[in-house]
Coordinates of C-alpha atoms in Angstrom, one line a residue:
X273 CA 0.0 0.0 0.0
X274 CA 1.4 3.4 -1.0
X275 CA 1.9 5.8 1.9
X276 CA 0.6 9.4 1.8
X277 CA 2.1 11.5 -1.0
X278 CA 2.5 15.2 -0.4
X279 CA 2.0 17.6 -3.4
X280 CA 1.4 21.3 -3.1
X281 CA 2.0 23.7 -6.0
X282 CA 4.9 26.1 -5.3
X283 CA 6.4 29.1 -7.0
X284 CA 10.2 29.3 -7.3
X285 CA 10.5 31.4 -4.1
X286 CA 8.7 28.7 -2.2
X287 CA 10.4 25.8 -4.0
X288 CA 13.8 27.3 -3.4
X289 CA 13.6 29.2 -0.1
X290 CA 16.3 31.7 0.6
X291 CA 18.2 32.6 3.7
X292 CA 17.5 30.1 6.6
X293 CA 18.6 29.4 10.1
X294 CA 17.5 25.8 9.7
X295 CA 20.3 23.2 9.8
X296 CA 18.3 21.1 7.3
X297 CA 19.1 23.1 4.2
X298 CA 16.8 22.4 1.2
X299 CA 18.8 21.1 -1.7
X300 CA 18.0 19.0 -4.7
X301 CA 20.2 16.2 -6.1
X302 CA 20.0 14.5 -9.5
X303 CA 21.0 10.9 -8.8
X304 CA 23.6 8.9 -10.6
X305 CA 21.1 6.7 -12.4
X306 CA 19.4 9.6 -14.2
X307 CA 20.1 10.2 -17.9
X308 CA 22.3 13.2 -18.8
X309 CA 20.9 16.7 -19.3
X310 CA 19.5 16.8 -22.8
X311 CA 17.4 19.9 -23.4
X312 CA 18.2 21.6 -26.7
X313 CA 18.1 25.3 -27.6
X314 CA 14.7 24.6 -29.3
X315 CA 13.2 23.5 -25.9
X316 CA 14.8 26.4 -24.1
X317 CA 13.5 28.7 -26.7
X318 CA 10.0 27.4 -26.2
X319 CA 10.3 27.9 -22.4
X320 CA 11.5 31.4 -22.9
X321 CA 8.7 32.3 -25.3
X322 CA 6.1 30.9 -22.9
X323 CA 7.6 32.9 -20.0
X324 CA 7.7 36.0 -22.1
X325 CA 4.1 35.7 -23.2
X326 CA 3.0 35.0 -19.6
X327 CA 4.8 38.1 -18.4
X328 CA 3.0 40.2 -21.0
X329 CA -0.3 38.8 -19.8
X330 CA 0.4 39.6 -16.2
X331 CA 1.2 43.2 -17.0
X332 CA -2.2 43.6 -18.6
X333 CA -4.1 41.5 -15.9
X334 CA -2.7 41.3 -12.4
X335 CA -5.1 38.4 -11.7
X336 CA -3.6 36.2 -14.3
X337 CA -3.3 32.6 -13.0
X338 CA 0.2 31.4 -12.3
X339 CA 2.2 29.7 -15.1
X340 CA 2.4 25.9 -14.4
X341 CA 5.7 24.5 -15.5
X342 CA 5.1 20.8 -14.6
X343 CA 5.8 18.2 -11.9
X344 CA 8.9 17.3 -9.9
X345 CA 8.9 13.9 -8.3
X346 CA 11.4 13.6 -5.5
X347 CA 12.0 11.9 -2.1
X348 CA 14.1 12.7 0.9
X349 CA 17.6 11.2 1.3
X350 CA 20.8 12.1 3.0
X351 CA 24.5 12.3 2.1
X352 CA 27.7 12.6 4.0
X353 CA 29.8 15.6 3.2
X354 CA 32.9 16.5 5.2
X355 CA 31.7 14.3 8.1
X356 CA 28.4 16.1 8.1
X357 CA 25.0 14.6 7.2
X358 CA 23.1 16.7 4.8
X359 CA 19.4 16.4 4.0
X360 CA 18.6 16.3 0.3
X361 CA 15.6 15.8 -2.0
X362 CA 16.6 13.3 -4.8
X363 CA 14.9 14.2 -8.1
X364 CA 13.3 11.2 -9.9
X365 CA 11.4 13.2 -12.4
X366 CA 11.7 16.8 -13.6
X367 CA 15.5 17.1 -13.7
X368 CA 15.5 18.5 -17.2
X369 CA 13.2 21.4 -16.5
X370 CA 14.7 22.0 -13.1
X371 CA 18.2 22.2 -14.5
X372 CA 16.9 24.6 -17.3
X373 CA 15.2 26.8 -14.7
X374 CA 18.5 27.1 -12.8
X375 CA 20.3 28.1 -16.0
X376 CA 17.7 30.7 -16.6
X377 CA 18.0 32.0 -13.0
X378 CA 21.8 32.2 -13.5
X379 CA 21.3 34.2 -16.7
X380 CA 18.9 36.6 -15.0
X381 CA 21.4 37.1 -12.2
X382 CA 24.1 38.1 -14.6
X383 CA 22.2 41.3 -15.2
X384 CA 21.1 41.7 -11.5
X385 CA 24.1 40.6 -9.5
X386 CA 23.1 42.5 -6.4
X387 CA 19.5 41.2 -6.3
X388 CA 19.7 38.9 -3.2
X389 CA 16.2 37.3 -3.6
X390 CA 17.3 36.0 -7.0
X391 CA 20.8 34.9 -6.0
X392 CA 19.5 32.9 -2.9
X393 CA 17.3 30.8 -5.1
X394 CA 20.2 28.9 -6.6
X395 CA 22.8 29.4 -3.9
X396 CA 22.2 28.2 -0.3
X397 CA 22.6 31.1 2.1
X398 CA 22.7 30.3 5.8
X399 CA 22.8 32.6 8.8
X400 CA 25.4 32.5 11.5
X401 CA 24.7 32.8 15.2
X402 CA 24.3 36.6 14.9
X403 CA 21.9 36.2 12.0
X404 CA 24.4 37.4 9.5
X405 CA 24.7 35.6 6.1
X406 CA 27.5 33.1 6.0
X407 CA 29.9 33.5 3.1
X408 CA 30.3 29.8 2.0
X409 CA 28.5 29.0 -1.2
X410 CA 26.6 25.8 -2.0
X411 CA 24.4 25.2 -5.0
X412 CA 20.8 24.2 -4.3
X413 CA 21.0 21.7 -7.3
X414 CA 23.8 19.2 -7.7
X415 CA 24.1 16.3 -10.1
X416 CA 25.7 12.9 -9.7
X417 CA 24.9 11.6 -13.2
X418 CA 27.6 9.0 -14.1
X419 CA 30.0 9.5 -16.9
X420 CA 28.3 12.7 -17.9
X421 CA 30.8 15.4 -18.9
X422 CA 27.9 17.9 -19.2
X423 CA 27.2 17.4 -15.5
X424 CA 30.7 18.5 -14.6
X425 CA 30.1 21.7 -16.5
X426 CA 26.9 22.6 -14.5
X427 CA 28.7 23.9 -11.4
X428 CA 31.2 25.9 -13.4
X429 CA 28.4 27.6 -15.3
X430 CA 26.4 28.3 -12.2
X431 CA 29.5 29.6 -10.3
X432 CA 30.6 32.1 -12.9
X433 CA 33.7 30.1 -13.5
X434 CA 33.3 30.0 -17.3
X435 CA 37.0 29.8 -17.9
X436 CA 37.0 26.1 -16.9
X437 CA 33.7 25.4 -18.7
X438 CA 33.5 23.1 -21.7
X439 CA 31.7 25.3 -24.2
X440 CA 30.4 22.3 -26.1
X441 CA 28.2 21.1 -23.3
X442 CA 24.4 21.6 -23.3
X443 CA 24.6 23.4 -20.0
X444 CA 26.9 26.1 -21.4
X445 CA 25.1 26.4 -24.7
X446 CA 21.7 26.8 -23.0
X447 CA 23.0 29.2 -20.4
X448 CA 24.4 31.3 -23.2
X449 CA 21.1 31.1 -25.1
X450 CA 19.2 32.4 -22.0
X451 CA 21.9 35.0 -21.4
X452 CA 21.4 36.4 -24.9
X453 CA 17.6 36.5 -24.5
X454 CA 17.9 38.2 -21.1
X455 CA 20.2 40.8 -22.6
X456 CA 17.7 41.5 -25.4
X457 CA 14.9 41.9 -22.9
X458 CA 17.0 44.2 -20.6
X459 CA 18.1 46.4 -23.5
X460 CA 14.5 46.9 -24.6
X461 CA 12.9 47.1 -21.1
X462 CA 15.5 48.2 -18.5
X463 CA 12.9 49.7 -16.2
X464 CA 10.9 46.5 -16.2
X465 CA 13.7 44.1 -15.4
X466 CA 13.1 43.6 -11.7
X467 CA 9.3 43.2 -12.3
X468 CA 10.2 40.6 -14.9
X469 CA 12.4 38.7 -12.4
X470 CA 9.8 38.9 -9.7
X471 CA 7.1 37.6 -12.1
X472 CA 9.3 34.6 -12.9
X473 CA 10.2 33.7 -9.3
X474 CA 6.8 34.6 -7.9
X475 CA 4.4 33.3 -10.5
X476 CA 6.0 30.4 -12.2
X477 CA 4.7 27.3 -10.4
X478 CA 5.8 23.7 -10.2
X479 CA 4.2 20.8 -8.5
X480 CA 6.7 19.0 -6.3
X481 CA 5.4 15.5 -5.5
X482 CA 7.3 14.6 -2.4
X483 CA 7.3 10.8 -1.9
X484 CA 8.5 8.8 1.1
X485 CA 11.0 6.5 -0.5
X486 CA 12.9 5.9 -3.8
X487 CA 10.6 3.0 -4.6
X488 CA 7.5 5.0 -4.2
X489 CA 9.0 7.9 -6.2
X490 CA 9.9 5.6 -9.0
X491 CA 6.4 4.1 -9.0
X492 CA 4.8 7.6 -9.1
X493 CA 7.1 8.7 -11.9
X494 CA 6.4 5.7 -14.1
X495 CA 2.7 6.1 -13.6
X496 CA 2.5 9.8 -14.5
X497 CA 5.4 10.1 -17.0
X498 CA 4.3 10.4 -20.6
X499 CA 7.1 12.6 -22.0
X500 CA 9.6 9.9 -23.0
X501 CA 11.4 6.8 -21.7
X502 CA 10.9 5.8 -18.1
X503 CA 13.9 5.0 -16.0
X504 CA 14.8 1.4 -16.5
X505 CA 15.8 -1.2 -13.9
X506 CA 19.4 -1.1 -15.3
X507 CA 19.5 2.7 -14.6
X508 CA 18.9 1.9 -10.9
X509 CA 21.4 -1.0 -11.0
X510 CA 24.0 1.2 -12.4
X511 CA 23.8 3.5 -9.4
X512 CA 24.0 0.6 -7.0
X513 CA 27.1 -0.8 -8.7
X514 CA 28.6 2.6 -8.7
X515 CA 28.2 2.8 -4.9
X516 CA 30.1 -0.5 -4.7
X517 CA 32.9 1.0 -6.9
X518 CA 33.1 4.1 -4.7
X519 CA 34.1 1.9 -1.7
X520 CA 37.6 1.2 -3.3
X521 CA 37.7 4.5 -5.2
X522 CA 37.4 2.9 -8.7
X523 CA 34.7 5.2 -10.0
X524 CA 36.4 6.0 -13.3
X525 CA 37.2 2.4 -14.0
X526 CA 33.6 1.5 -13.3
X527 CA 32.2 4.2 -15.7
X528 CA 34.6 2.9 -18.5
X529 CA 33.5 -0.7 -17.9
X530 CA 29.8 0.2 -17.8
X531 CA 30.0 2.1 -21.0
X532 CA 31.7 -0.8 -22.7
X533 CA 29.0 -3.2 -21.4
X534 CA 26.3 -0.8 -22.7
X535 CA 27.9 -0.7 -26.2
X536 CA 28.3 -4.5 -26.3
X537 CA 24.6 -4.9 -25.3
X538 CA 23.6 -2.7 -28.2
X539 CA 25.8 -4.7 -30.5
X540 CA 24.0 -7.9 -29.3
X541 CA 20.7 -6.2 -30.2
X542 CA 19.3 -6.5 -26.7
X543 CA 18.6 -4.4 -23.6
X544 CA 20.6 -4.2 -20.4
X545 CA 17.4 -5.1 -18.4
X546 CA 17.3 -8.4 -20.3
X547 CA 21.0 -9.1 -19.5
X548 CA 20.2 -8.5 -15.8
X549 CA 17.1 -10.8 -16.1
X550 CA 19.3 -13.6 -17.4
X551 CA 21.8 -13.0 -14.7
X552 CA 19.0 -13.2 -12.1
X553 CA 18.0 -16.7 -13.4
X554 CA 21.6 -17.9 -13.4
X555 CA 22.1 -16.7 -9.8
X556 CA 18.9 -18.4 -8.7
X557 CA 19.9 -21.5 -10.6
X558 CA 23.3 -21.7 -8.9
X559 CA 21.4 -21.4 -5.5
X560 CA 19.0 -24.2 -6.6
X561 CA 16.0 -21.9 -6.5
X562 CA 13.0 -22.7 -8.7
X563 CA 10.1 -21.0 -6.8
X564 CA 8.2 -17.9 -7.9
X565 CA 10.5 -15.4 -9.4
X566 CA 10.8 -12.0 -7.7
X567 CA 10.6 -8.6 -9.5
X568 CA 13.9 -7.8 -11.2
X569 CA 14.5 -4.5 -9.3
X570 CA 13.6 -6.0 -5.9
X571 CA 15.9 -9.0 -6.4
X572 CA 19.0 -6.7 -7.0
X573 CA 18.2 -3.7 -4.8
X574 CA 16.4 -5.1 -1.7
X575 CA 18.5 -4.2 1.3
X576 CA 17.9 -7.6 2.8
X577 CA 18.8 -9.6 -0.3
X578 CA 22.2 -11.3 -0.5
X579 CA 22.2 -10.3 -4.2
X580 CA 21.9 -6.6 -3.5
X581 CA 24.3 -5.1 -6.1
X582 CA 25.7 -2.4 -3.8
X583 CA 27.1 -5.2 -1.6
X584 CA 28.8 -7.1 -4.5
X585 CA 32.2 -7.0 -6.1
X586 CA 31.3 -4.7 -9.0
X587 CA 34.1 -6.0 -11.2
X588 CA 33.0 -9.6 -10.8
X589 CA 29.4 -8.6 -11.5
X590 CA 30.2 -6.6 -14.7
X591 CA 32.4 -9.5 -15.9
X592 CA 29.5 -11.9 -15.5
X593 CA 27.1 -9.4 -17.2
X594 CA 29.6 -9.1 -20.0
X595 CA 29.7 -12.9 -20.4
X596 CA 25.9 -13.0 -20.6
X597 CA 26.0 -10.3 -23.2
X598 CA 28.4 -12.5 -25.3
X599 CA 25.9 -15.4 -24.8
X600 CA 23.1 -13.2 -26.2
X601 CA 25.4 -12.2 -29.1
X602 CA 26.1 -15.8 -29.9
X603 CA 22.5 -16.8 -29.8
X604 CA 21.3 -13.9 -32.0
X605 CA 24.3 -13.2 -34.3
X606 CA 27.2 -15.6 -34.2
X607 CA 25.8 -19.1 -33.9
X608 CA 25.9 -21.4 -37.0
X609 CA 22.8 -21.7 -39.1
X610 CA 21.9 -25.2 -37.7
X611 CA 21.5 -23.5 -34.3
X612 CA 20.0 -20.3 -35.5
X613 CA 17.2 -22.2 -37.2
X614 CA 16.0 -23.5 -33.8
X615 CA 16.2 -20.1 -32.2
X616 CA 14.2 -18.7 -35.1
X617 CA 11.5 -21.3 -34.6
X618 CA 11.5 -20.7 -30.8
X619 CA 11.1 -16.9 -31.2
X620 CA 8.3 -17.3 -33.8
X621 CA 5.8 -18.2 -31.0
X622 CA 7.3 -16.5 -28.0
X623 CA 8.9 -13.2 -29.2
X624 CA 7.7 -10.1 -27.5
X625 CA 6.0 -12.1 -24.8
X626 CA 6.9 -12.8 -21.2
X627 CA 7.4 -16.5 -22.1
X628 CA 10.4 -15.7 -24.3
X629 CA 12.5 -14.8 -21.3
X630 CA 11.5 -17.9 -19.4
X631 CA 11.7 -20.5 -22.1
X632 CA 15.2 -19.4 -23.2
X633 CA 16.6 -19.6 -19.7
X634 CA 18.1 -23.2 -20.1
X635 CA 19.9 -22.0 -23.3
X636 CA 21.6 -19.2 -21.5
X637 CA 22.5 -21.4 -18.6
X638 CA 24.3 -23.8 -21.0
X639 CA 26.1 -21.0 -22.8
X640 CA 27.1 -19.3 -19.6
X641 CA 28.9 -22.6 -18.6
X642 CA 30.4 -23.5 -22.0
X643 CA 30.7 -20.5 -24.3
X644 CA 34.3 -19.8 -25.5
X645 CA 34.9 -16.1 -25.6
X646 CA 38.4 -16.2 -27.0
X647 CA 37.8 -14.1 -30.1
X648 CA 34.3 -14.3 -31.5
X649 CA 31.9 -16.1 -29.1
X650 CA 31.7 -19.8 -30.1
X651 CA 31.2 -23.3 -28.8
X652 CA 33.6 -26.2 -29.1
X653 CA 32.5 -28.9 -31.5
X654 CA 31.3 -31.3 -28.8
X655 CA 29.4 -28.5 -27.0
X656 CA 28.0 -27.2 -30.2
X657 CA 26.4 -30.6 -31.0
X658 CA 25.0 -30.9 -27.4
X659 CA 23.7 -27.4 -27.6
X660 CA 21.9 -28.1 -30.9
X661 CA 20.2 -31.0 -29.2
X662 CA 19.1 -28.8 -26.3
X663 CA 17.7 -26.2 -28.8
X664 CA 15.7 -28.8 -30.7
X665 CA 14.5 -30.5 -27.5
X666 CA 13.4 -27.1 -26.1
X667 CA 11.5 -26.3 -29.2
X668 CA 9.7 -29.7 -29.1
X669 CA 8.8 -29.2 -25.4
X670 CA 7.7 -25.5 -25.6
X671 CA 5.3 -26.0 -28.6
X672 CA 4.2 -29.4 -27.4
X673 CA 3.1 -27.8 -24.2
X674 CA 1.4 -25.0 -26.1
X675 CA -0.5 -27.4 -28.3
X676 CA -1.6 -29.2 -25.2
X677 CA -3.0 -26.0 -23.8
X678 CA -0.5 -25.6 -21.0
X679 CA -0.3 -22.2 -19.3
X680 CA 3.3 -21.1 -19.0
X681 CA 2.7 -19.9 -15.4
X682 CA 1.8 -23.4 -14.4
X683 CA 5.1 -24.9 -15.7
X684 CA 7.7 -22.2 -15.2
X685 CA 9.3 -24.4 -12.5
X686 CA 10.3 -26.9 -15.3
X687 CA 12.4 -24.2 -17.0
X688 CA 13.9 -23.1 -13.7
X689 CA 14.7 -26.7 -12.8
X690 CA 16.4 -27.1 -16.2
X691 CA 18.6 -24.1 -15.4
X692 CA 19.5 -25.6 -12.0
X693 CA 20.3 -29.0 -13.6
X694 CA 22.4 -27.5 -16.5
X695 CA 24.5 -25.3 -14.1
X696 CA 25.0 -28.2 -11.7
X697 CA 25.8 -31.0 -14.2
X698 CA 27.2 -28.9 -17.1
X699 CA 25.2 -31.3 -19.3
X700 CA 21.7 -31.6 -20.8
X701 CA 20.7 -35.3 -20.3
X702 CA 18.4 -34.8 -17.3
X703 CA 16.8 -31.7 -18.8
X704 CA 15.9 -33.5 -22.1
X705 CA 14.7 -36.5 -20.2
X706 CA 12.4 -34.3 -18.1
X707 CA 11.1 -32.5 -21.2
X708 CA 10.3 -35.8 -23.0
X709 CA 8.8 -37.5 -20.0
X710 CA 6.4 -34.7 -19.4
X711 CA 5.3 -34.6 -23.0
X712 CA 4.9 -38.4 -23.3
X713 CA 3.3 -38.9 -20.0
X714 CA 0.7 -36.1 -19.9
X715 CA 0.2 -34.5 -23.3
X716 CA 0.8 -36.4 -26.4
X717 CA -2.7 -37.6 -27.0
X718 CA -3.9 -34.0 -26.9
X719 CA -1.1 -32.9 -29.2
X720 CA -1.9 -35.6 -31.7
X721 CA -5.6 -34.7 -31.7
X722 CA -4.8 -31.0 -32.2
X723 CA -2.5 -31.9 -35.2
X724 CA -5.1 -34.2 -36.8
X725 CA -7.8 -31.6 -36.5
X726 CA -5.6 -28.8 -37.6
X727 CA -6.7 -27.0 -34.4
X728 CA -4.1 -24.3 -34.3
X729 CA -4.0 -20.6 -33.5
X730 CA -2.5 -18.5 -36.3
X731 CA 0.7 -18.0 -34.3
X732 CA 1.1 -21.8 -33.6
X733 CA 0.2 -22.7 -37.2
X734 CA 3.0 -20.5 -38.4
X735 CA 5.4 -22.2 -35.9
X736 CA 4.4 -25.5 -37.3
X737 CA 5.3 -24.3 -40.8
X738 CA 8.7 -23.2 -39.5
X739 CA 9.3 -26.6 -37.9
X740 CA 8.3 -28.4 -41.1
X741 CA 10.5 -26.1 -43.2
X742 CA 13.6 -26.2 -40.9
X743 CA 13.9 -29.3 -38.8
X744 CA 14.9 -31.9 -41.3
X745 CA 17.6 -30.0 -43.2
X746 CA 20.8 -28.3 -42.2
X747 CA 19.7 -24.9 -43.2
X748 CA 22.1 -22.7 -45.1
X749 CA 22.2 -19.0 -44.6
X750 CA 19.3 -18.2 -46.8
X751 CA 18.4 -14.9 -45.3
X752 CA 15.0 -13.8 -44.1
X753 CA 12.2 -16.3 -44.7
X754 CA 8.4 -15.9 -44.8
X755 CA 5.3 -18.1 -45.0
X756 CA 4.0 -18.6 -48.6
X757 CA 0.5 -19.6 -49.5
X758 CA 0.8 -22.1 -52.3
X759 CA -2.8 -21.5 -53.4
X760 CA -2.8 -17.7 -53.2
X761 CA -5.1 -15.8 -50.9
X762 CA -6.4 -14.0 -54.0
X763 CA -6.7 -16.9 -56.4
X764 CA -8.5 -16.9 -59.8
X765 CA -10.7 -19.7 -61.1
X766 CA -9.0 -19.7 -64.5
X767 CA -5.6 -20.2 -62.7
X768 CA -6.6 -22.9 -60.2
X769 CA -9.4 -25.4 -60.8
X770 CA -10.6 -25.2 -57.2
X771 CA -14.1 -24.9 -55.7
X772 CA -14.6 -21.9 -53.3
X773 CA -15.5 -24.4 -50.5
X774 CA -12.2 -26.4 -51.0
X775 CA -10.2 -23.2 -51.2
X776 CA -11.6 -21.8 -48.0
X777 CA -10.8 -25.1 -46.1
X778 CA -7.3 -25.3 -47.5
X779 CA -6.1 -21.7 -47.7
X780 CA -4.7 -21.4 -44.2
X781 CA -4.0 -25.1 -43.5
X782 CA -0.4 -26.3 -43.1
X783 CA -0.8 -28.4 -46.4
X784 CA -1.1 -25.1 -48.3
X785 CA 1.7 -23.3 -46.5
X786 CA 5.4 -23.5 -47.0
X787 CA 8.5 -21.6 -45.7
X788 CA 10.2 -19.6 -48.4
X789 CA 13.0 -17.0 -48.7
X790 CA 11.8 -13.4 -48.7
X791 CA 13.0 -12.6 -52.2
X792 CA 11.5 -15.8 -53.6
X793 CA 8.2 -15.2 -51.9
X794 CA 8.1 -11.8 -53.4
X795 CA 8.8 -13.3 -56.8
X796 CA 6.0 -15.9 -56.3
X797 CA 3.4 -13.4 -55.4
X798 CA -0.1 -14.4 -56.6
X799 CA 1.2 -16.0 -59.8
X800 CA -0.1 -19.3 -61.2
X801 CA 1.5 -22.5 -59.8
X802 CA 3.6 -23.3 -62.8
X803 CA 5.2 -19.9 -62.7
X804 CA 5.8 -20.1 -58.9
X805 CA 7.7 -23.4 -59.5
X806 CA 10.0 -21.9 -62.1
X807 CA 10.6 -18.5 -60.4
X808 CA 10.6 -19.5 -56.7
X809 CA 10.3 -23.0 -55.5
X810 CA 13.0 -24.7 -57.5
X811 CA 15.5 -22.0 -56.4
X812 CA 14.8 -22.4 -52.7
X813 CA 17.4 -23.8 -50.2
X814 CA 14.6 -25.0 -48.0
X815 CA 13.7 -28.7 -48.8
X816 CA 10.0 -28.3 -48.2
X817 CA 9.8 -25.5 -50.8
X818 CA 12.1 -27.2 -53.3
X819 CA 9.9 -30.4 -53.2
X820 CA 6.9 -28.4 -54.5
X821 CA 8.8 -27.8 -57.8
X822 CA 8.3 -31.6 -58.5
X823 CA 4.5 -31.4 -58.4
X824 CA 2.9 -31.0 -61.8
X825 CA -0.2 -29.1 -60.7
X826 CA -1.5 -27.8 -57.4
X827 CA -4.9 -29.4 -57.0
X828 CA -7.1 -30.0 -54.0
X829 CA -6.1 -33.7 -54.1
X830 CA -2.4 -32.7 -54.0
X831 CA -3.1 -30.4 -51.0
X832 CA -4.8 -33.3 -49.1
X833 CA -1.9 -35.6 -49.7
X834 CA 0.6 -33.0 -48.6
X835 CA -1.5 -32.1 -45.6
X836 CA -1.6 -35.7 -44.5
X837 CA 2.1 -36.1 -44.9
X838 CA 3.0 -33.0 -43.0
X839 CA 0.7 -33.8 -40.1
X840 CA 2.5 -37.2 -39.9
X841 CA 5.9 -35.4 -39.8
X842 CA 4.7 -33.1 -37.0
X843 CA 3.5 -36.1 -34.9
X844 CA 6.9 -37.8 -35.4
X845 CA 8.7 -34.5 -34.5
X846 CA 6.8 -34.2 -31.2
X847 CA 7.4 -37.9 -30.5
X848 CA 11.1 -37.1 -30.7
X849 CA 11.7 -39.4 -33.7

């Protein structure tokens, strides 16, 4: 249950209170897992035009409602600085607009350096025992974003130290943009400048949503955010691992290693969250755990968890994540065609579903143990043959269970047990035996009935076509493949001597479907059968398609014969023969 959330609209003077005697100084921090500052001059220009238009309205009508700039989602935290504990508000959402507002305030101050109410908005000013302002300066907004050169420029821009500022950063460019706009306004309206400032700091309103914890703040952010990408789990994990790196002062080394992992993940055409999800299952497998799987973020960040990332050796963790990334690269890019074909079949019916992550777990467990990463990721010959058997056995089990109507949630434990067995034995014998026993013992009569009746969903029917097209031959690298309708969906009576009733029954049945290379499928189109044979089927590297070129004419009788043959092959496949 979510605890009470506090949200009261505040203008900038209320959001960033000035001189205070309170030891608990109000400051904001952008945490390390946030993405770098990214506002462009175009976005800053829009903000400036909105503020300028609002100012003109308030001059004409003093009762104009405040200008609402948006939300800031934050939660209270603490940090140690010079042996002193400082209270902060960590910004989960709103960092982009808050940073831009600070740059605008800094540009306004450049033309009003003696205007204390403005200065104290972005610099903390405390009073000494005699109620005199202390001289030390501390920004009200700091940033810990990792590996972000722009972040290091923020303080130098805000502190007037432009000599040490990188002029290529967005902070500097946007500050200069605001400075130019402020100069233009001041030149045209010098007598209105303080009124303009007071309008900005008194009538621009934000809604700070003050949560009670990071978890609650992230939940709120992900619920209300509709302006772009939410923070991912890996953004949070990055911060936790960074904390671990700070313990032995290896922050720069960590940033370099993390950036390399990120680049390799992109090369493997996957996402860091998926790499962590595979890592979760390997860690659980090594511990012999096969019960209900916890949420990814909770598993790696819960303070009571032995797997909490901030408690781990960050180098060892990143090395394992890098290995998993290489496993993904092998499975999606580097594996030989005879293995890629099984992965292609597997993904046909599971891609973009929760089940894809679960059913592939045994494959990653095997690769994690056996992948040779010396040079391009590869398996030794004996392991490659064993892995191919695991892939084909997994395809048989996954789709056998789907044909039998099994709900993945009811059999996840089987996949988790497979991970445990593979990591423990380094082999696949027990896993394949478990797969085959469950299919034979519980489900094969249902599977056979479904095949006989042709009772498939469209997705599963497509999978069956992939199985029939791929499983018997050692597929060459034929490129992208598609499912071809032998009798076209848009057929003509003068091309095919079929009745409408027969055509309707046959059109989407496996006897009328064949796997075909993309270019050949395009060449086949809706042409007559004799033309398809010459221009497409006989040139295919897929045996099931090439066999069609031996048929003289595509009749309903030929369809029935092929349908019966293919159903027999499917039943043999699921029998493991």
